[in-house]
Amino acid sequence: MTSNVATAVDLFKSKFPGKVATPDSAEYEAAKTHPWSQTCWTPAAAYIQPGSAEEVAQSLQIIQQDKCRFAVRTTGHNPNLGFSSADETGVVLDLCRLKSKELVRGNVARVGAGNTWREVYSWLEDHQLSAVGGRDQQVGLPGFLLGGGLGAFPNLHGVGADNVKNFEIALADGAVVNANSSENSDLYKALKGGGSNFGIITSVDLETQPLLKVQYTINVYNPEDYTGIINATVKVQNSMESDPKIGLFTNFNPGFVAVGLLYADQPTEQVKAFEPFYKLGSLLSNAIPQTNGTLLSLAQAMGHKQEPKNRAIGTVTTTVSESLYVEVYNTWNETIKDLPAGAVLHFTIQPVGKACIQAGKAKGGNVMGLEETPQCWWVFTCEWPKSGECEDAAAQKAVDSIVHKVESMAQEKGLLLNFLLPNFAGASQKVLRSYGDGSLQLMKELAAKYDPESVFQNLQHGGFLLRNSV
């Protein structure tokens, strides 16, 4: 631990008694191993749990005063090293105590940054309301929203970021301000996809809708029928353009393919758009039988088990093409042959329709530069049990390799889109640059305006930061 970090930790312990975990405290190990990915189980100098927006702001003042490196997390779901984790040269500000929830201005949901989507969905259901949020109950709010936020039904109301009415944010100078359509409106737009470049989100005001009743099933298919599964995927993806209630994901794993057939309603008859999957002869089982539920029950069904594994991710965005999807499968099938023992590489086709982008524009727009065309937000995920220099390098190489190959194939076919969703991107991917020159320049100007001392660029451990955008 460096002297400036040690000084900062002493100040934190003095300022926030009972809210700081250091290596000699009983709470330290649980704090260190809280993130979803074991890749992020790094030993920070301390884990600080501010109890209010004001304490977050005070924490930033200590960080700036002592030039202490830091990371911010709610649940630590992002598997990229350093994004919500730190080593002994820095501290982690853990927002888990910011659990407030209240309805304001009618049915606007004001929720603290420490909530998970399970907690928000459950609370909203008590009020017969829903909001656009994560598909996994364990995911926290700020990372999801600052990274765009792909929900189960993106074509209904846009991505999660588009449904934020107000961000309460602690700035580097200790001020806590609001960013919305009428107050700090430039910052408001930049936060919708702009990541952790400007401050720390302490609460958000979410647009809500009447309680959404949904129907869903997750089927498991034999991957030997990959051409049939991909054909069905493309047919359903095309149907999404005329029916925004459709949600879909197709997840290819060694030995099985999991397909989520999601519908934002509860029809009494089978959804006609899903017939291409119903007709397949390769169905192995119903992992989740057809269920009438809500966003809460869906998020609970999709929530994965917290297993101690290392993880690496990467993303590509393309337009819709059955032939490309087949080529991606074949490339993946070759890539997995070179993985280290115990490692698993899987990928997911995640369709997004024009209606999603149109909804975002209708709500004032975001900074992500999305093109108004049907598209796929691919995510490639490698998971492996044993952490070691060779294993880590091989797993990361597999993800980087398939991402590069898919980008090249799509570009050659004229199907590649520039956009990279932060929630699914690997640490080395140039996410902010993918938004376009105009958005990148805007974010640089706003970072200079709201963080003139460059605290978030110089002291933050990691993230899709402007310092890495070149």
Coordinates of C-alpha atoms in Angstrom, one line a residue:
M1 CA 0.0 0.0 0.0
T2 CA 1.5 3.4 -1.0
S3 CA 1.7 6.2 1.5
N4 CA -1.0 8.3 -0.1
V5 CA -3.4 5.4 -0.2
A6 CA -2.6 4.6 3.5
T7 CA -3.3 8.2 4.4
A8 CA -6.6 8.1 2.5
V9 CA -7.7 4.8 4.2
D10 CA -7.0 6.3 7.6
L11 CA -9.2 9.3 6.7
F12 CA -12.0 7.0 5.5
K13 CA -11.9 5.0 8.7
S14 CA -12.0 8.2 10.7
K15 CA -14.8 9.7 8.6
F16 CA -17.0 6.6 8.1
P17 CA -16.6 4.3 11.2
G18 CA -18.1 0.9 10.6
K19 CA -18.2 1.4 6.9
V20 CA -14.7 0.6 5.9
A21 CA -13.3 -2.9 5.4
T22 CA -9.5 -3.3 5.4
P23 CA -7.4 -6.5 5.2
D24 CA -7.4 -6.8 9.0
S25 CA -11.2 -6.7 9.3
A26 CA -13.6 -9.6 9.4
E27 CA -15.7 -8.1 6.5
Y28 CA -12.8 -7.8 4.1
E29 CA -12.8 -11.3 2.4
A30 CA -16.6 -11.1 1.7
A31 CA -16.1 -7.6 0.2
K32 CA -13.2 -8.8 -2.0
T33 CA -15.0 -11.8 -3.3
H34 CA -18.4 -10.1 -3.9
P35 CA -18.0 -9.5 -7.7
W36 CA -19.6 -12.0 -10.1
S37 CA -16.4 -12.8 -11.8
Q38 CA -13.4 -14.2 -9.9
T39 CA -11.2 -12.2 -12.3
C40 CA -12.2 -9.2 -10.2
W41 CA -11.3 -10.7 -6.8
T42 CA -8.4 -8.4 -6.4
P43 CA -7.2 -7.2 -2.9
A44 CA -8.1 -3.5 -2.6
A45 CA -6.5 -1.4 0.1
A46 CA -10.0 -0.9 1.5
Y47 CA -13.7 -1.2 0.6
I48 CA -15.7 1.8 1.6
Q49 CA -19.5 1.8 1.9
P50 CA -20.8 5.4 1.9
G51 CA -24.3 5.7 3.3
S52 CA -25.6 8.7 1.4
A53 CA -24.9 10.9 -1.6
E54 CA -23.2 13.3 0.7
E55 CA -20.8 10.6 1.9
V56 CA -20.1 9.6 -1.7
A57 CA -19.1 13.3 -2.4
Q58 CA -17.0 13.4 0.8
S59 CA -15.3 10.2 -0.4
L60 CA -14.4 11.8 -3.7
Q61 CA -12.9 14.8 -1.8
I62 CA -10.6 12.4 0.2
I63 CA -9.7 10.6 -3.1
Q64 CA -8.8 13.9 -4.8
Q65 CA -7.0 15.3 -1.8
D66 CA -4.7 12.3 -1.4
K67 CA -4.5 11.3 -5.1
C68 CA -5.8 7.9 -4.2
R69 CA -6.7 5.5 -7.0
F70 CA -10.3 4.1 -6.8
A71 CA -13.0 2.0 -8.4
V72 CA -16.8 2.2 -8.0
R73 CA -19.2 -0.7 -7.7
T74 CA -22.7 -1.6 -6.8
T75 CA -22.9 -5.4 -7.5
G76 CA -19.6 -5.8 -9.4
H77 CA -21.3 -7.6 -12.2
N78 CA -18.9 -6.3 -14.9
P79 CA -16.2 -9.0 -15.4
N80 CA -13.5 -6.6 -16.7
L81 CA -10.6 -6.3 -14.3
G82 CA -10.5 -2.9 -12.6
F83 CA -13.9 -1.7 -13.8
S84 CA -15.4 -2.2 -10.3
S85 CA -12.4 -3.6 -8.5
A86 CA -9.0 -2.4 -7.4
D87 CA -5.7 -3.8 -6.1
E88 CA -3.7 -2.7 -3.1
T89 CA -2.9 0.6 -4.7
G90 CA -6.5 1.8 -4.5
V91 CA -9.8 1.6 -2.8
V92 CA -13.3 0.5 -3.9
L93 CA -16.3 2.7 -3.2
D94 CA -19.1 0.2 -2.7
L95 CA -22.6 1.8 -3.1
C96 CA -24.5 -1.1 -1.6
R97 CA -25.9 1.0 1.2
L98 CA -27.7 3.4 -1.1
K99 CA -31.0 1.5 -1.0
S100 CA -33.6 4.2 -1.0
K101 CA -36.8 3.8 -3.0
E102 CA -39.7 6.3 -3.4
L103 CA -42.3 7.4 -6.0
V104 CA -42.1 11.0 -6.9
R105 CA -44.0 13.2 -9.4
G106 CA -46.7 10.6 -9.8
N107 CA -45.2 7.3 -10.9
V108 CA -41.5 8.2 -11.3
A109 CA -39.4 5.8 -9.4
R110 CA -36.5 7.4 -7.5
V111 CA -34.1 4.6 -6.5
G112 CA -30.7 4.6 -4.8
A113 CA -27.7 3.4 -6.7
G114 CA -27.1 0.4 -4.4
N115 CA -30.3 -1.4 -5.5
T116 CA -30.3 -4.5 -7.7
W117 CA -33.0 -4.9 -10.3
R118 CA -34.6 -7.7 -8.2
E119 CA -35.1 -5.2 -5.4
V120 CA -36.4 -2.5 -7.8
Y121 CA -38.8 -4.9 -9.7
S122 CA -40.1 -6.3 -6.4
W123 CA -40.8 -2.8 -5.0
L124 CA -42.4 -1.6 -8.2
E125 CA -44.7 -4.6 -8.4
D126 CA -46.0 -3.7 -5.0
H127 CA -47.2 -0.4 -6.7
Q128 CA -48.4 -2.3 -9.8
L129 CA -45.6 -0.7 -11.9
S130 CA -42.7 -1.8 -14.1
A131 CA -39.5 -0.2 -15.4
V132 CA -37.0 -1.0 -18.1
G133 CA -34.1 -2.8 -16.4
G134 CA -31.8 -5.8 -16.3
R135 CA -32.7 -9.3 -17.4
D136 CA -30.7 -10.7 -14.4
Q137 CA -31.9 -10.0 -10.9
Q138 CA -28.4 -9.7 -9.5
V139 CA -27.4 -6.8 -11.8
G140 CA -27.1 -3.3 -10.2
L141 CA -28.5 -0.1 -11.5
P142 CA -25.7 2.4 -12.3
G143 CA -23.5 0.1 -14.4
F144 CA -26.4 -1.2 -16.3
L145 CA -27.8 2.3 -17.1
L146 CA -24.5 4.1 -17.7
G147 CA -23.6 1.2 -20.1
G148 CA -26.8 1.5 -22.1
G149 CA -28.8 -1.3 -20.6
L150 CA -30.3 -4.0 -22.8
G151 CA -33.6 -5.2 -21.2
A152 CA -35.8 -8.1 -22.1
F153 CA -38.0 -6.1 -24.4
P154 CA -35.8 -3.4 -25.9
N155 CA -38.3 -2.5 -28.7
L156 CA -41.0 -1.4 -26.3
H157 CA -39.4 1.5 -24.6
G158 CA -35.7 1.6 -25.7
V159 CA -32.7 0.7 -23.7
G160 CA -32.5 1.3 -19.9
A161 CA -30.5 4.5 -20.3
D162 CA -33.3 6.0 -22.4
N163 CA -35.8 5.6 -19.5
V164 CA -33.8 7.6 -16.9
K165 CA -35.6 10.9 -16.1
N166 CA -32.9 12.2 -13.8
F167 CA -29.4 11.2 -12.6
E168 CA -28.3 12.4 -9.1
I169 CA -24.5 12.5 -9.5
A170 CA -21.6 13.3 -7.2
L171 CA -18.9 15.3 -9.0
A172 CA -15.2 15.2 -8.3
D173 CA -15.3 18.6 -6.6
G174 CA -17.8 17.4 -3.9
A175 CA -20.9 18.8 -5.4
V176 CA -24.0 16.6 -5.7
V177 CA -26.1 17.7 -8.7
N178 CA -29.0 16.6 -10.8
A179 CA -28.8 15.9 -14.5
N180 CA -32.1 15.9 -16.5
S181 CA -33.7 17.4 -19.5
S182 CA -33.8 20.9 -17.9
E183 CA -30.9 20.9 -15.4
N184 CA -27.4 20.1 -16.6
S185 CA -29.0 18.7 -19.8
D186 CA -25.7 18.3 -21.6
L187 CA -24.5 16.0 -18.8
Y188 CA -27.8 14.2 -18.8
K189 CA -27.4 13.1 -22.4
A190 CA -23.8 12.1 -21.9
L191 CA -24.6 9.9 -19.0
K192 CA -26.9 7.8 -21.1
G193 CA -24.2 5.4 -22.3
G194 CA -21.2 7.6 -21.3
G195 CA -20.1 5.4 -18.4
S196 CA -18.1 6.5 -15.4
N197 CA -16.3 9.5 -17.0
F198 CA -18.1 12.3 -15.2
G199 CA -19.0 11.4 -11.6
I200 CA -20.6 8.8 -9.4
I201 CA -24.3 8.1 -9.7
T202 CA -26.0 8.1 -6.3
S203 CA -29.7 7.7 -7.4
V204 CA -31.8 7.7 -10.6
D205 CA -35.3 8.7 -11.4
L206 CA -36.8 6.0 -13.6
E207 CA -39.8 6.3 -16.0
T208 CA -42.3 3.6 -15.1
Q209 CA -45.2 1.9 -16.9
P210 CA -48.2 0.0 -15.6
L211 CA -47.2 -3.5 -14.4
L212 CA -46.1 -5.5 -17.4
K213 CA -47.5 -9.0 -17.6
V214 CA -45.1 -11.2 -19.6
Q215 CA -44.9 -14.7 -21.0
Y216 CA -41.7 -16.6 -21.4
T217 CA -40.0 -19.9 -21.9
I218 CA -36.4 -21.0 -22.3
N219 CA -36.0 -24.0 -24.6
V220 CA -32.9 -26.1 -25.0
Y221 CA -32.0 -27.4 -28.5
N222 CA -29.4 -29.8 -30.0
P223 CA -26.6 -27.7 -31.5
E224 CA -26.3 -30.2 -34.4
D225 CA -29.3 -28.4 -35.7
Y226 CA -27.5 -25.1 -35.7
T227 CA -28.7 -24.1 -39.2
G228 CA -32.3 -24.7 -38.3
I229 CA -31.9 -22.8 -35.0
I230 CA -30.2 -19.9 -36.7
N231 CA -32.9 -19.8 -39.4
A232 CA -35.6 -19.7 -36.7
T233 CA -33.7 -17.0 -34.9
V234 CA -33.6 -14.8 -38.0
K235 CA -37.3 -15.3 -38.7
V236 CA -38.2 -14.3 -35.2
Q237 CA -35.8 -11.3 -35.4
N238 CA -37.5 -10.2 -38.5
S239 CA -40.9 -10.5 -36.8
M240 CA -39.7 -8.1 -34.1
E241 CA -39.9 -5.3 -36.6
S242 CA -43.7 -5.5 -36.7
D243 CA -44.2 -6.7 -33.1
P244 CA -42.3 -4.8 -30.4
K245 CA -43.6 -7.1 -27.7
I246 CA -41.2 -9.9 -28.9
G247 CA -38.0 -10.5 -26.9
L248 CA -35.4 -13.1 -27.9
F249 CA -32.0 -14.5 -27.2
T250 CA -30.2 -17.5 -28.7
N251 CA -27.2 -18.7 -26.6
F252 CA -24.8 -21.2 -28.1
N253 CA -22.9 -23.4 -25.7
P254 CA -20.8 -26.6 -26.3
G255 CA -23.5 -29.3 -26.2
F256 CA -26.7 -27.2 -26.2
V257 CA -28.4 -24.1 -27.4
A258 CA -30.6 -22.1 -25.0
V259 CA -33.3 -20.0 -26.6
G260 CA -35.3 -17.4 -24.7
L261 CA -38.8 -16.8 -26.2
L262 CA -40.1 -13.8 -24.4
Y263 CA -43.4 -11.9 -25.0
A264 CA -44.6 -8.7 -23.3
D265 CA -48.1 -10.0 -22.9
Q266 CA -49.9 -13.1 -21.8
P267 CA -51.7 -14.5 -24.8
T268 CA -53.9 -17.6 -24.4
E269 CA -52.6 -19.1 -27.7
Q270 CA -49.0 -19.7 -28.8
V271 CA -47.3 -16.6 -30.2
K272 CA -47.3 -17.0 -34.0
A273 CA -44.0 -15.3 -34.4
F274 CA -42.3 -18.1 -32.4
E275 CA -43.6 -20.9 -34.7
P276 CA -40.2 -21.3 -36.4
F277 CA -38.9 -22.6 -33.1
Y278 CA -42.0 -24.7 -32.3
K279 CA -41.5 -26.5 -35.6
L280 CA -37.9 -27.5 -34.9
G281 CA -37.3 -31.2 -34.3
S282 CA -34.2 -30.6 -32.2
L283 CA -35.8 -29.6 -29.0
L284 CA -34.1 -31.3 -26.0
S285 CA -36.0 -29.9 -23.1
N286 CA -37.8 -26.9 -21.6
A287 CA -35.3 -25.4 -19.2
I288 CA -38.2 -23.1 -18.2
P289 CA -41.6 -24.2 -19.3
Q290 CA -44.0 -21.5 -20.7
T291 CA -44.7 -19.2 -17.8
N292 CA -47.0 -16.2 -17.3
G293 CA -45.2 -13.8 -15.0
T294 CA -43.6 -10.4 -14.7
L295 CA -40.2 -8.8 -15.2
L296 CA -39.4 -9.8 -11.7
S297 CA -40.1 -13.5 -12.2
L298 CA -38.3 -13.4 -15.6
A299 CA -35.2 -11.8 -14.0
Q300 CA -35.3 -14.4 -11.3
A301 CA -35.6 -17.2 -13.9
M302 CA -32.7 -15.8 -15.9
G303 CA -30.5 -15.0 -12.9
H304 CA -27.4 -17.2 -13.0
K305 CA -25.8 -19.0 -10.1
Q306 CA -22.9 -17.2 -8.5
E307 CA -20.1 -19.6 -9.3
P308 CA -16.4 -18.8 -8.6
K309 CA -15.2 -18.6 -12.1
N310 CA -13.0 -16.2 -14.1
R311 CA -14.7 -14.5 -17.0
A312 CA -13.8 -12.5 -20.1
I313 CA -16.3 -10.9 -22.5
G314 CA -16.4 -9.2 -25.9
T315 CA -19.0 -7.8 -28.2
V316 CA -19.7 -7.0 -31.9
T317 CA -22.7 -5.3 -33.5
T318 CA -23.9 -6.3 -36.9
T319 CA -27.0 -6.1 -39.0
V320 CA -29.2 -9.2 -39.6
S321 CA -27.8 -11.9 -41.8
E322 CA -28.5 -15.7 -41.7
S323 CA -25.4 -16.5 -43.6
L324 CA -23.2 -14.4 -41.2
Y325 CA -24.8 -16.0 -38.2
V326 CA -23.9 -19.4 -39.6
E327 CA -20.3 -18.3 -40.2
V328 CA -20.1 -17.0 -36.6
Y329 CA -21.2 -20.4 -35.4
N330 CA -18.6 -22.2 -37.5
T331 CA -15.9 -19.8 -36.3
W332 CA -16.9 -20.4 -32.7
N333 CA -16.9 -24.1 -33.2
E334 CA -13.3 -24.0 -34.3
T335 CA -12.2 -21.5 -31.6
I336 CA -13.4 -23.7 -28.7
K337 CA -11.1 -26.5 -29.8
D338 CA -8.1 -24.5 -28.5
L339 CA -9.4 -23.6 -25.1
P340 CA -7.5 -24.6 -21.9
A341 CA -8.9 -27.4 -19.9
G342 CA -12.1 -26.5 -18.0
A343 CA -12.7 -23.3 -20.1
V344 CA -16.1 -22.7 -21.8
L345 CA -16.7 -20.2 -24.5
H346 CA -20.3 -19.4 -25.4
F347 CA -22.0 -16.7 -27.5
T348 CA -25.4 -15.1 -27.6
I349 CA -27.4 -13.6 -30.5
Q350 CA -29.3 -10.6 -29.0
P351 CA -31.6 -9.0 -31.5
V352 CA -32.5 -5.3 -31.3
G353 CA -35.0 -3.7 -33.6
K354 CA -35.4 -0.2 -35.2
A355 CA -38.2 0.5 -32.6
C356 CA -35.6 0.4 -29.8
I357 CA -33.5 3.2 -31.4
Q358 CA -36.6 5.2 -32.3
A359 CA -37.8 5.0 -28.7
G360 CA -34.5 6.4 -27.5
K361 CA -34.6 9.3 -29.9
A362 CA -38.2 10.1 -28.9
K363 CA -37.0 10.4 -25.3
G364 CA -34.3 13.0 -26.1
G365 CA -31.6 10.7 -27.4
N366 CA -28.4 9.3 -25.9
V367 CA -24.7 9.6 -26.6
M368 CA -24.3 6.1 -28.2
G369 CA -24.8 7.0 -31.8
L370 CA -27.1 4.0 -32.6
E371 CA -28.1 3.5 -36.2
E372 CA -31.8 3.1 -36.9
T373 CA -31.7 -0.4 -38.4
P374 CA -32.4 -4.0 -37.2
Q375 CA -29.2 -5.3 -35.6
C376 CA -27.6 -7.9 -33.3
W377 CA -25.7 -7.1 -30.2
W378 CA -23.4 -10.2 -30.0
V379 CA -21.8 -11.1 -26.7
F380 CA -19.0 -13.7 -26.4
T381 CA -18.2 -15.0 -22.9
C382 CA -15.4 -17.2 -21.8
E383 CA -15.5 -18.8 -18.3
W384 CA -12.7 -20.8 -16.7
P385 CA -12.2 -22.2 -13.2
K386 CA -8.4 -21.9 -12.6
S387 CA -6.7 -18.6 -12.6
G388 CA -3.1 -18.6 -13.8
E389 CA -1.0 -16.7 -16.2
C390 CA -1.3 -19.3 -19.0
E391 CA -5.0 -20.0 -18.5
D392 CA -6.0 -16.3 -18.3
A393 CA -4.0 -15.4 -21.4
A394 CA -5.5 -18.4 -23.4
A395 CA -9.1 -17.5 -22.4
Q396 CA -8.7 -13.8 -23.2
K397 CA -7.0 -14.7 -26.5
A398 CA -10.0 -16.9 -27.4
V399 CA -12.4 -14.0 -26.8
D400 CA -10.3 -11.5 -28.6
S401 CA -9.8 -13.9 -31.5
I402 CA -13.4 -14.6 -32.2
V403 CA -14.4 -10.9 -31.8
H404 CA -11.8 -10.0 -34.3
K405 CA -12.8 -12.7 -36.7
V406 CA -16.5 -11.8 -36.5
E407 CA -15.7 -8.1 -37.0
S408 CA -13.7 -9.0 -40.1
M409 CA -16.4 -11.3 -41.6
A410 CA -19.1 -8.8 -41.0
Q411 CA -17.1 -5.9 -42.4
E412 CA -16.3 -7.9 -45.5
K413 CA -20.0 -8.5 -46.1
G414 CA -20.9 -4.9 -45.4
L415 CA -22.8 -5.9 -42.2
L416 CA -20.6 -4.5 -39.5
L417 CA -21.9 -1.6 -37.4
N418 CA -19.6 0.6 -35.3
F419 CA -21.5 0.6 -32.1
L420 CA -20.3 -1.5 -29.1
L421 CA -22.6 -1.8 -26.1
P422 CA -20.5 -1.1 -23.0
N423 CA -22.3 -3.7 -20.9
F424 CA -21.0 -6.5 -23.1
A425 CA -17.6 -5.1 -24.2
G426 CA -14.2 -6.3 -23.3
A427 CA -11.8 -3.9 -21.5
S428 CA -9.6 -3.4 -24.6
Q429 CA -12.5 -2.5 -26.9
K430 CA -12.8 1.1 -28.0
V431 CA -16.4 1.6 -26.8
L432 CA -16.5 5.4 -26.7
R433 CA -14.9 5.7 -30.1
S434 CA -17.6 3.4 -31.5
Y435 CA -20.2 6.1 -30.7
G436 CA -18.8 8.4 -33.4
D437 CA -16.5 11.4 -33.5
G438 CA -19.3 13.9 -32.5
S439 CA -20.3 11.9 -29.4
L440 CA -16.6 11.4 -28.4
Q441 CA -15.8 15.1 -28.7
L442 CA -19.0 16.0 -26.7
M443 CA -17.9 13.7 -23.9
K444 CA -14.4 15.1 -23.8
E445 CA -15.8 18.6 -23.6
L446 CA -18.2 17.6 -20.8
A447 CA -15.5 15.8 -18.9
A448 CA -13.4 19.0 -18.9
K449 CA -16.5 21.0 -17.8
Y450 CA -17.7 18.7 -14.9
D451 CA -14.3 17.2 -13.9
P452 CA -11.7 19.9 -14.7
E453 CA -9.1 18.2 -12.5
S454 CA -9.5 14.9 -14.5
V455 CA -10.1 12.9 -11.3
F456 CA -12.1 10.3 -13.1
Q457 CA -9.5 10.0 -15.9
N458 CA -6.4 10.0 -13.8
L459 CA -7.3 8.2 -10.6
Q460 CA -10.1 5.7 -11.6
H461 CA -8.7 2.2 -11.9
G462 CA -10.6 1.2 -15.1
G463 CA -13.7 1.5 -17.2
F464 CA -14.5 2.7 -20.6
L465 CA -12.7 6.0 -20.0
L466 CA -12.0 8.9 -22.3
R467 CA -8.3 8.5 -21.5
N468 CA -8.4 5.2 -23.4
S469 CA -10.5 6.3 -26.3
V470 CA -7.7 7.0 -28.8

